[in-house]
XYZ file of C-alpha atoms in Angstrom:
644
model
C -3.263 8.878 -1.979
C -3.991 12.360 -3.046
C -1.711 13.253 -5.884
C -1.561 15.267 -8.999
C -2.205 13.256 -12.070
C 0.179 14.644 -14.662
C 3.599 13.572 -15.768
C 5.487 16.186 -13.867
C 9.209 15.440 -13.719
C 11.125 18.718 -13.863
C 13.065 17.787 -16.960
C 10.181 15.943 -18.483
C 7.598 18.642 -17.949
C 8.773 20.830 -20.781
C 9.047 17.855 -23.075
C 5.540 16.754 -22.267
C 4.142 20.195 -22.809
C 5.770 20.075 -26.196
C 4.355 16.626 -26.778
C 0.858 17.684 -25.835
C 0.979 20.882 -27.834
C 2.504 19.811 -31.122
C 1.531 17.294 -33.680
C 4.221 14.760 -34.458
C 3.688 14.448 -38.192
C 4.392 11.175 -39.961
C 7.593 11.156 -41.908
C 5.589 10.966 -45.113
C 1.943 11.735 -45.551
C 0.194 8.880 -47.245
C -2.562 9.610 -49.667
C -5.842 8.036 -48.690
C -6.048 5.724 -51.662
C -2.370 4.722 -51.605
C -2.481 2.603 -48.515
C -5.768 0.755 -48.941
C -4.405 -2.474 -50.472
C -1.529 -2.719 -47.968
C -3.792 -1.916 -44.999
C -6.267 -4.583 -46.064
C -3.403 -7.056 -46.429
C -2.157 -6.261 -42.933
C -5.615 -6.578 -41.396
C -6.157 -9.922 -43.112
C -2.778 -11.217 -41.986
C -3.453 -10.054 -38.405
C -6.798 -11.866 -38.452
C -5.214 -15.024 -39.861
C -2.591 -14.975 -37.099
C -5.240 -14.372 -34.433
C -3.371 -11.351 -33.088
C -6.484 -9.788 -31.576
C -6.796 -12.728 -29.157
C -3.141 -12.900 -28.261
C -2.335 -12.004 -24.628
C 0.138 -9.333 -25.763
C -2.659 -7.392 -27.500
C -5.161 -7.918 -24.677
C -2.606 -6.679 -22.119
C -2.006 -3.555 -24.186
C -5.743 -2.864 -24.148
C -6.106 -3.843 -20.434
C -8.791 -6.319 -21.427
C -10.129 -8.937 -19.040
C -13.254 -11.099 -19.101
C -16.194 -9.211 -17.625
C -18.846 -10.552 -15.267
C -20.537 -12.391 -18.170
C -17.280 -13.721 -19.578
C -17.036 -11.274 -22.476
C -13.827 -9.332 -22.908
C -13.882 -5.734 -21.740
C -11.159 -3.185 -21.151
C -10.799 -1.921 -17.603
C -10.073 1.481 -19.106
C -13.179 3.421 -20.052
C -11.531 6.631 -21.264
C -12.576 7.017 -24.953
C -9.220 8.632 -25.718
C -7.634 5.201 -25.285
C -9.579 3.608 -28.153
C -9.655 4.225 -31.889
C -12.604 1.985 -32.744
C -16.106 2.858 -31.615
C -16.457 -0.609 -30.097
C -12.776 -0.856 -29.200
C -13.328 -1.190 -25.479
C -15.110 -4.521 -25.927
C -13.905 -5.708 -29.317
C -10.152 -6.347 -29.548
C -10.376 -7.198 -33.264
C -12.111 -3.919 -34.072
C -9.519 -2.008 -32.058
C -6.680 -3.817 -33.810
C -8.108 -3.041 -37.252
C -8.659 0.590 -36.275
C -5.140 0.825 -34.903
C -3.637 -0.494 -38.139
C -5.774 1.942 -40.096
C -4.677 4.724 -37.766
C -1.053 4.125 -38.686
C -1.929 5.206 -42.223
C -3.099 8.699 -41.475
C -5.757 8.666 -38.803
C -6.356 12.154 -37.383
C -3.901 12.892 -34.608
C -4.705 11.822 -31.059
C -4.083 14.657 -28.601
C -1.643 16.170 -31.070
C 0.245 13.007 -31.996
C 0.133 10.519 -34.796
C -1.420 7.178 -33.853
C 1.901 5.385 -34.262
C 3.532 7.753 -31.758
C 0.668 8.058 -29.335
C 0.182 4.278 -29.193
C 3.772 3.349 -29.776
C 3.741 0.113 -27.768
C 0.933 -1.114 -30.034
C 2.930 -0.054 -33.090
C 6.099 -1.805 -31.952
C 4.331 -5.040 -31.049
C 2.339 -5.164 -34.280
C 5.541 -4.474 -36.217
C 7.209 -7.499 -34.628
C 4.227 -9.654 -35.644
C 3.430 -8.271 -39.113
C 6.870 -6.962 -40.158
C 5.717 -3.691 -41.664
C 7.121 -2.906 -45.105
C 8.794 0.535 -44.870
C 7.662 1.255 -48.393
C 4.042 0.626 -47.531
C 4.143 2.014 -43.989
C 7.123 4.256 -43.242
C 8.427 4.146 -39.647
C 7.023 7.025 -37.607
C 9.024 9.951 -36.351
C 8.168 10.624 -32.692
C 10.406 13.443 -31.437
C 8.480 14.035 -28.205
C 8.594 10.367 -27.264
C 12.248 10.134 -28.229
C 13.150 13.157 -26.126
C 11.164 11.807 -23.168
C 12.953 8.453 -23.325
C 16.285 10.226 -23.650
C 15.537 12.343 -20.582
C 14.636 9.280 -18.538
C 17.693 7.327 -19.791
C 16.365 4.280 -17.989
C 18.735 1.918 -16.230
C 17.529 -0.165 -13.294
C 13.850 -0.255 -12.324
C 12.535 -1.127 -8.872
C 9.106 -1.904 -7.492
C 8.855 0.105 -4.270
C 6.624 -0.916 -1.388
C 5.876 1.896 1.071
C 4.882 0.376 4.411
C 1.292 0.830 5.448
C 0.187 4.007 7.169
C -2.819 3.478 9.425
C -3.287 7.226 9.722
C -4.080 7.472 5.995
C -7.259 5.702 4.785
C -5.934 5.313 1.250
C -2.632 3.781 2.427
C -3.740 1.613 5.338
C -2.492 -1.475 3.507
C 0.599 0.164 1.998
C 1.372 1.534 -1.443
C 3.472 0.477 -4.426
C 5.151 2.499 -7.151
C 8.119 2.225 -9.521
C 11.547 3.740 -9.019
C 13.280 4.358 -12.348
C 17.042 4.901 -12.224
C 19.057 6.513 -14.960
C 21.788 4.455 -16.613
C 24.475 6.695 -15.177
C 23.118 6.458 -11.663
C 25.307 4.699 -9.119
C 24.191 3.071 -5.874
C 23.432 5.714 -3.274
C 22.179 8.275 -5.785
C 18.561 7.220 -5.758
C 17.613 10.826 -5.136
C 18.189 11.434 -8.861
C 15.775 8.705 -9.940
C 12.193 9.122 -11.114
C 9.054 7.640 -9.605
C 6.188 6.174 -11.628
C 3.077 6.434 -9.528
C -0.607 5.625 -9.979
C -2.992 7.522 -7.737
C -6.551 8.738 -7.513
C -7.284 12.366 -8.274
C -9.326 13.237 -5.208
C -9.218 17.029 -5.126
C -10.466 18.452 -1.852
C -12.939 15.697 -0.988
C -12.745 14.802 2.688
C -14.294 12.642 5.346
C -17.130 10.232 4.678
C -17.528 11.362 1.064
C -13.863 10.567 0.454
C -14.273 7.037 1.833
C -17.520 6.328 -0.013
C -16.230 7.570 -3.335
C -13.060 5.536 -2.928
C -15.021 2.386 -2.107
C -17.456 2.782 -5.017
C -15.008 3.736 -7.776
C -16.004 7.378 -8.035
C -12.471 8.654 -8.250
C -10.353 8.604 -11.391
C -6.812 7.315 -11.213
C -3.894 8.426 -13.387
C -0.253 7.535 -13.830
C 2.298 10.201 -13.128
C 6.067 10.541 -13.335
C 7.835 12.668 -10.756
C 11.230 12.991 -9.058
C 11.726 10.043 -6.757
C 13.105 12.431 -4.181
C 9.599 13.857 -3.730
C 8.270 10.418 -2.824
C 11.191 9.808 -0.454
C 10.409 13.057 1.333
C 6.743 12.166 1.527
C 7.062 8.580 2.683
C 10.311 8.442 4.647
C 10.175 11.994 5.919
C 6.610 13.216 6.339
C 4.705 9.947 6.696
C 7.483 8.024 8.523
C 7.053 4.946 6.381
C 9.799 2.478 5.561
C 10.494 1.848 1.877
C 11.342 -1.564 0.405
C 12.802 -1.395 -3.101
C 12.559 -4.633 -5.106
C 14.732 -4.730 -8.270
C 12.721 -5.696 -11.345
C 14.143 -8.419 -13.563
C 13.364 -6.985 -17.001
C 15.561 -7.077 -20.072
C 16.146 -4.054 -22.295
C 13.251 -4.853 -24.635
C 10.842 -5.318 -21.730
C 11.878 -1.985 -20.248
C 11.262 -0.337 -23.620
C 7.798 -1.882 -23.825
C 7.046 -0.689 -20.284
C 7.979 2.897 -21.130
C 6.185 2.899 -24.479
C 3.020 1.700 -22.773
C 3.432 4.223 -19.979
C 3.592 6.871 -22.706
C 0.324 5.537 -24.102
C -1.337 5.839 -20.682
C -0.480 9.435 -19.921
C -3.627 11.435 -19.350
C -5.731 8.258 -19.562
C -7.962 7.903 -16.526
C -9.553 4.790 -15.090
C -11.925 4.214 -12.208
C -10.124 3.916 -8.888
C -11.317 1.613 -6.105
C -9.579 1.558 -2.718
C -9.717 -2.205 -2.357
C -9.618 -3.606 -5.881
C -8.456 -1.464 -8.786
C -6.054 0.563 -6.734
C -2.469 1.719 -7.134
C -0.960 -1.734 -6.764
C -3.397 -3.464 -9.075
C -2.873 -0.876 -11.807
C 0.888 -1.210 -11.421
C 0.468 -4.915 -12.200
C -1.498 -4.097 -15.356
C 1.330 -1.783 -16.424
C 3.972 -4.446 -15.807
C 1.812 -7.102 -17.485
C 2.644 -5.729 -20.940
C 6.286 -6.731 -20.354
C 5.423 -10.340 -19.505
C 2.191 -10.998 -21.442
C 2.424 -14.758 -21.033
C 2.168 -14.434 -17.235
C -1.266 -13.505 -15.911
C -0.232 -11.182 -13.089
C -3.753 -10.046 -12.204
C -5.690 -13.305 -12.401
C -5.965 -13.761 -8.636
C -7.236 -10.233 -8.180
C -9.629 -10.313 -11.165
C -11.220 -13.710 -10.834
C -10.494 -14.812 -7.314
C -10.450 -12.619 -4.241
C -11.997 -9.260 -5.252
C -9.385 -7.038 -3.612
C -5.732 -6.198 -4.129
C -3.590 -5.770 -1.040
C -0.371 -3.977 -2.104
C 1.992 -6.472 -0.490
C 0.079 -9.311 -2.181
C 0.834 -7.750 -5.569
C 4.536 -7.663 -4.622
C 4.278 -11.339 -3.679
C 2.692 -12.036 -7.064
C 5.676 -10.424 -8.794
C 8.075 -12.335 -6.534
C 6.354 -15.654 -7.233
C 6.510 -14.908 -10.972
C 10.275 -14.431 -10.624
C 10.111 -10.772 -11.646
C 11.664 -9.138 -8.561
C 14.770 -9.811 -6.502
C 15.677 -9.247 -2.868
C 14.613 -5.786 -1.704
C 16.715 -2.858 -0.527
C 15.598 -1.463 2.822
C 15.194 2.275 3.341
C 14.098 3.049 6.919
C 11.954 6.070 7.618
C 13.387 9.189 9.191
C 11.461 8.468 12.388
C 12.862 4.942 12.643
C 16.421 6.193 12.119
C 15.925 8.908 14.708
C 14.458 6.520 17.265
C 17.345 4.085 16.700
C 20.024 6.747 17.200
C 18.226 8.339 20.138
C 18.091 4.951 21.870
C 21.888 4.617 21.664
C 22.507 7.781 23.655
C 23.048 7.592 27.390
C 20.431 8.932 29.793
C 22.177 12.339 30.314
C 22.609 12.753 26.539
C 18.966 11.883 25.858
C 17.905 14.375 28.524
C 19.991 17.082 26.852
C 18.501 16.312 23.417
C 14.945 16.516 24.781
C 15.739 19.713 26.617
C 17.417 21.309 23.599
C 14.498 20.449 21.311
C 12.076 21.925 23.867
C 14.229 25.016 24.356
C 15.087 24.223 27.992
C 18.764 23.344 27.390
C 21.560 25.325 25.772
C 24.693 24.498 23.820
C 27.141 22.870 24.255
C 25.886 19.352 24.924
C 27.564 17.236 27.617
C 30.312 14.673 26.949
C 33.382 14.380 24.760
C 33.580 15.389 21.090
C 32.229 12.086 19.724
C 29.316 12.143 22.163
C 28.603 15.780 21.391
C 28.588 15.010 17.661
C 25.985 12.315 18.251
C 23.825 14.516 20.475
C 23.883 17.374 17.973
C 22.977 15.119 15.038
C 20.085 13.562 16.964
C 18.930 17.005 18.083
C 18.938 18.192 14.466
C 16.945 15.138 13.323
C 14.494 15.556 16.219
C 13.929 19.211 15.401
C 13.308 18.283 11.751
C 10.864 15.582 12.846
C 8.934 18.011 15.022
C 8.810 20.566 12.185
C 7.169 17.973 9.985
C 4.506 16.821 12.405
C 3.666 20.376 13.416
C 4.576 20.039 17.077
C 7.304 22.690 16.801
C 6.871 26.071 15.154
C 9.447 27.028 12.604
C 10.162 30.388 14.216
C 11.079 28.688 17.465
C 12.878 25.648 16.116
C 14.856 27.008 13.186
C 17.359 29.078 15.253
C 17.984 26.047 17.478
C 18.502 23.829 14.450
C 20.952 26.245 12.842
C 22.888 26.585 16.063
C 23.076 22.796 16.449
C 24.301 22.332 12.869
C 26.887 25.095 13.303
C 28.151 23.461 16.497
C 28.254 20.063 14.783
C 30.290 21.466 11.880
C 33.037 22.443 14.313
C 33.518 18.881 15.621
C 35.721 16.625 13.493
C 34.957 13.375 15.323
C 32.164 11.138 14.115
C 29.516 9.748 16.482
C 29.769 6.078 17.378
C 26.282 5.030 16.289
C 25.707 1.449 15.278
C 24.058 1.025 11.893
C 20.337 0.386 11.892
C 19.749 -3.257 11.061
C 17.265 -4.335 8.424
C 14.279 -6.242 9.862
C 14.735 -10.002 9.691
C 11.807 -10.380 7.320
C 10.814 -8.084 4.479
C 7.072 -7.377 4.065
C 6.657 -9.986 1.328
C 8.135 -12.623 3.644
C 5.479 -12.115 6.323
C 2.433 -14.303 6.658
C -0.121 -14.221 3.827
C -2.851 -11.599 4.109
C -5.839 -13.937 4.265
C -6.583 -16.231 7.171
C -8.996 -19.075 7.835
C -9.478 -20.531 11.313
C -10.921 -23.792 12.565
C -11.349 -24.333 16.283
C -13.541 -24.945 19.300
C -15.208 -22.612 21.795
C -16.401 -23.710 25.227
C -18.546 -21.827 27.744
C -21.440 -22.578 30.111
C -20.752 -26.278 29.776
C -21.402 -26.050 26.019
C -18.990 -26.455 23.134
C -19.205 -25.407 19.504
C -16.965 -25.499 16.487
C -15.805 -22.020 15.496
C -15.004 -21.229 11.864
C -13.484 -17.910 10.871
C -12.566 -16.319 7.555
C -10.669 -13.066 7.270
C -9.455 -11.924 3.846
C -7.177 -9.222 5.275
C -4.830 -8.443 6.972
C -3.113 -8.688 10.376
C -3.875 -8.699 14.102
C -1.579 -8.525 17.111
C -1.405 -12.288 17.606
C -0.485 -13.045 13.999
C 3.250 -13.643 13.321
C 4.734 -10.122 13.448
C 7.509 -10.499 10.861
C 7.015 -8.092 7.949
C 4.171 -6.141 9.635
C 3.870 -3.089 11.870
C 4.694 -4.197 15.382
C 1.782 -4.031 17.784
C -0.770 -2.527 15.402
C -3.583 -4.339 13.671
C -6.033 -3.901 10.823
C -8.690 -6.419 9.939
C -11.121 -6.266 7.042
C -14.178 -8.576 6.960
C -13.598 -11.020 9.797
C -16.524 -13.463 9.758
C -17.169 -16.074 12.491
C -19.580 -19.039 12.428
C -20.549 -21.224 15.389
C -21.458 -24.786 14.486
C -23.309 -27.132 16.840
C -25.231 -30.284 16.013
C -28.046 -29.245 13.715
C -27.346 -25.542 14.053
C -25.094 -22.987 12.380
C -25.159 -19.420 13.681
C -23.281 -16.268 12.798
C -21.089 -15.408 15.762
C -20.023 -11.978 14.516
C -18.913 -10.117 11.406
C -16.318 -7.411 11.789
C -16.396 -5.211 8.716
C -13.372 -3.179 9.777
C -11.226 -3.132 12.883
C -8.148 -0.920 13.192
C -5.884 -0.304 16.179
C -2.987 2.051 15.647
C -0.378 1.981 18.390
C 1.788 5.083 18.227
C 4.711 4.351 20.559
C 5.500 7.108 23.037
C 8.872 7.754 24.661
C 10.874 10.743 25.754
C 11.127 12.084 22.204
C 7.968 10.847 20.487
C 4.451 11.542 21.769
C 2.001 10.244 19.153
C -1.591 9.387 19.971
C -2.953 5.936 19.380
C -6.486 5.279 18.175
C -8.863 2.486 17.361
C -12.127 2.032 15.504
C -14.248 -1.027 14.759
C -17.613 -1.658 13.150
C -19.697 -4.607 12.041
C -22.243 -6.996 13.529
C -21.949 -8.755 16.909
C -23.796 -10.132 19.920
C -24.158 -7.738 22.805
C -21.595 -7.827 25.615
C -20.529 -11.161 27.095
C -23.109 -12.944 24.953
C -20.561 -12.655 22.174
C -18.226 -14.925 24.153
C -20.677 -17.822 24.440
C -20.502 -21.102 22.544
C -24.317 -20.907 22.293
C -25.339 -17.217 22.105
C -28.769 -16.359 23.499
C -29.267 -12.815 22.225
C -29.672 -11.154 18.844
C -27.132 -9.916 16.386
C -26.862 -6.163 16.053
C -24.739 -3.507 14.446
C -22.056 -1.687 16.397
C -19.552 1.114 16.097
C -16.868 1.732 18.672
C -13.612 3.579 18.940
C -11.547 6.101 20.794
C -8.086 7.580 21.365
C -5.339 6.027 23.411
C -1.677 5.891 24.255
C 0.975 3.179 23.915
C 4.511 2.659 25.187
C 7.316 0.257 24.209
C 8.365 -1.443 27.474
C 11.060 -3.447 25.645
C 11.819 -4.214 21.996
C 9.208 -6.983 22.122
C 6.662 -5.768 24.675
C 4.155 -2.934 24.334
C 1.603 -1.514 26.759
C -1.486 0.396 25.670
C -4.615 2.018 27.026
C -7.662 3.293 25.134
C -10.746 5.211 26.106
C -13.717 3.620 24.338
C -17.141 4.817 23.271
C -19.346 2.029 21.897
C -22.765 2.163 20.280
C -24.712 -1.079 19.870
C -28.043 -1.241 18.026
C -29.405 -4.560 19.203
C -32.816 -6.017 19.960
C -31.436 -7.781 23.024
C -30.906 -4.573 25.005
C -33.518 -2.338 26.577
C -34.640 0.328 24.120
C -32.848 -1.544 21.301
C -29.684 0.471 21.671
C -26.832 0.954 24.135
C -24.212 3.696 24.284
C -21.350 2.868 26.617
C -18.121 4.522 27.680
C -15.157 2.670 29.039
C -11.459 1.849 29.110
C -9.400 -0.895 27.515
C -5.815 -1.599 28.537
C -3.404 -4.346 27.701
C 0.058 -5.749 27.091
C 1.129 -7.202 23.734
C 4.305 -9.233 23.297
C 6.254 -10.825 20.458
C 8.422 -13.529 21.987
C 11.278 -15.494 20.394
C 10.517 -18.814 18.717
C 7.359 -17.564 17.074
C 5.137 -16.944 20.094
C 2.909 -13.880 20.416
C 0.669 -13.063 23.350
C -1.696 -10.416 24.669
C -3.476 -9.794 27.948
C -6.160 -7.135 28.172
C -8.795 -5.755 30.517
C -11.958 -3.972 29.414
C -14.480 -2.059 31.492
C -17.580 -0.234 30.306
C -20.175 1.902 32.030
C -23.575 3.164 31.015
C -24.014 6.401 29.087
C -27.359 6.057 27.298
C -29.912 3.441 26.333
C -29.936 -0.092 27.662
C -26.237 -0.337 28.436
C -25.370 -3.031 30.948
C -22.160 -2.164 32.839
C -19.542 -4.896 32.952
C -15.914 -5.916 32.658
C -13.872 -8.593 30.953
C -10.343 -10.024 31.221
C -8.771 -11.800 28.282
C -5.474 -13.649 27.725
C -4.390 -14.979 24.323
C -1.327 -16.608 22.836
C -0.433 -17.890 19.387
C 2.256 -20.453 18.633
C 3.619 -20.274 15.097
C 3.717 -23.564 13.202
C 5.654 -22.587 10.093
C 5.149 -19.269 8.318
C 1.549 -19.908 7.260
C 0.113 -21.785 10.257
C -0.414 -21.203 13.949
C -2.201 -22.496 17.014
C -4.138 -19.876 18.990
C -5.467 -20.186 22.555
C -7.747 -17.574 24.135
C -9.288 -17.549 27.604
C -11.643 -14.874 28.904
C -13.580 -14.200 32.060
C -16.035 -11.394 32.655
C -19.047 -10.083 34.517
C -22.132 -8.376 33.075
C -25.130 -9.203 35.288
C -23.665 -12.682 35.361
C -20.218 -14.255 35.323
C -18.972 -15.988 32.188
C -15.799 -17.935 31.390
C -14.949 -18.867 27.831
C -12.074 -20.734 26.162
C -11.170 -20.956 22.463
C -8.567 -23.116 20.777
C -8.061 -22.786 17.057
C -5.788 -23.611 14.157
C -4.957 -20.554 12.039
C -3.979 -20.929 8.414
C -2.801 -18.001 6.276
C -3.412 -17.952 2.535
């Protein structure tokens, strides 16, 4: 996600500029020697109560045990700490914070009690500050900011994954903040709270490497929610799922106070671990300090898949059933599919400039055709396939014609998918099965931490597409354990083509494998070697549950088993993928490759697979393949798949 990193709501902007430019003076300046006895008393009482080790304080400092078990804040920005050793010493930071309330130099133009107001409020509830010894602070900038937000309902929003964007391949989460006066249907007036890396103009390999190694800095920002709707639903064509947060008034206040503390505070951003969704959990953690929302992602599996963080909130009872907001592309495809063949032909022709007004049919049909034509023109503006100068006059003419028709089109409402993303199978998967070939059998063990392939249960995931991260396979025979393969990353994006949509599909995969058909054996004979393959393709929806695809493939293998130790091949892969009723998925595919350079051995392979769902988190998968590459080889695999 490439986003600006400032609080930038239109109403808020001026307030924040004021907040950043002016010092919010304490109501009464306290002479240095006046407060010493009371400050010492507070620090002693805080130590006696053990406040520095309480989860509420550690959440406010974003402290977690480090690799050696010692506490350390995940925020390294010195602006966030008042004590020199505050990042690693919660007691020192607590003492410095209490001292700061008594006249510490301002922090970015604010008093300590205003700048770190969540700390102030929590410590006040624990130590019951005496107004005579420590007068309550006056924080006009914070007060005005809270008044402008006027927070009512808050939602956690999951934006469906976008395989065309490296930073959002697994999805994205943010907060939607409604105003108290907002009524259902007016979400365009809400604000969005977003955490994103500040990436500037970095592109390509450098962008990926810096994201993987934590060399970007992430910031929170507040912006009009409408901007995010336009980006996700409109430009990126991603569905939004809005989960209502179950927070009481005090918890919402604590959330906003802490968000105020974090403005302008940067932290290292990692694509797979400390990403947008993880940081959103650390923000929400201050509202429920007794629940460890990040434990699984800190001390267990070292990555944070966005939908897994939503599941964590669901399992903690913090979110309710989501609202579904389909993308503009999904709505357009749904309406376009309800038109008859002549009406669809007119819409395509009008968008292309080959047809003129008026559209065929009666008034209700014409209303539908004109609305779909308008949406299609808007879609093509966004993806750059239609120039504004050519499309805008057509769009205006269509809208003018539509305004003259009183009848409404007879479109059926788009139905919400049966399963929301959090209700899909878990992201991780472990497999236990058998492989047989050449009269030999071996046990096959697989572990894949993330995320989804075409044979996995499709509910809650992008239909037909797949993305796998770290898929490791082991072959076990008596007295011998060998690495079958290790896919570091495998992505196949199926962009469905029809009369109105013409996206390209693509795939890429890299890792370690055996060369050619040797990778299908129960007892491989060749070496392991690195590989990189990929290429563009096309895909078509044959029915609602059946897709066809074809890819051109270029594959480079660096392997000691081939002549010259490398092989560069070109080829074609085609297949059919289906999602049948009763939890059955299947795929048949054919792959052919020819020699380009090196020791490539031409060959082909046919494969048929099916998975039978056994409950939401289990399945039985059967795969049979047959191929030729200097020799013929048949292989069969049967495995139990468990999702975790």
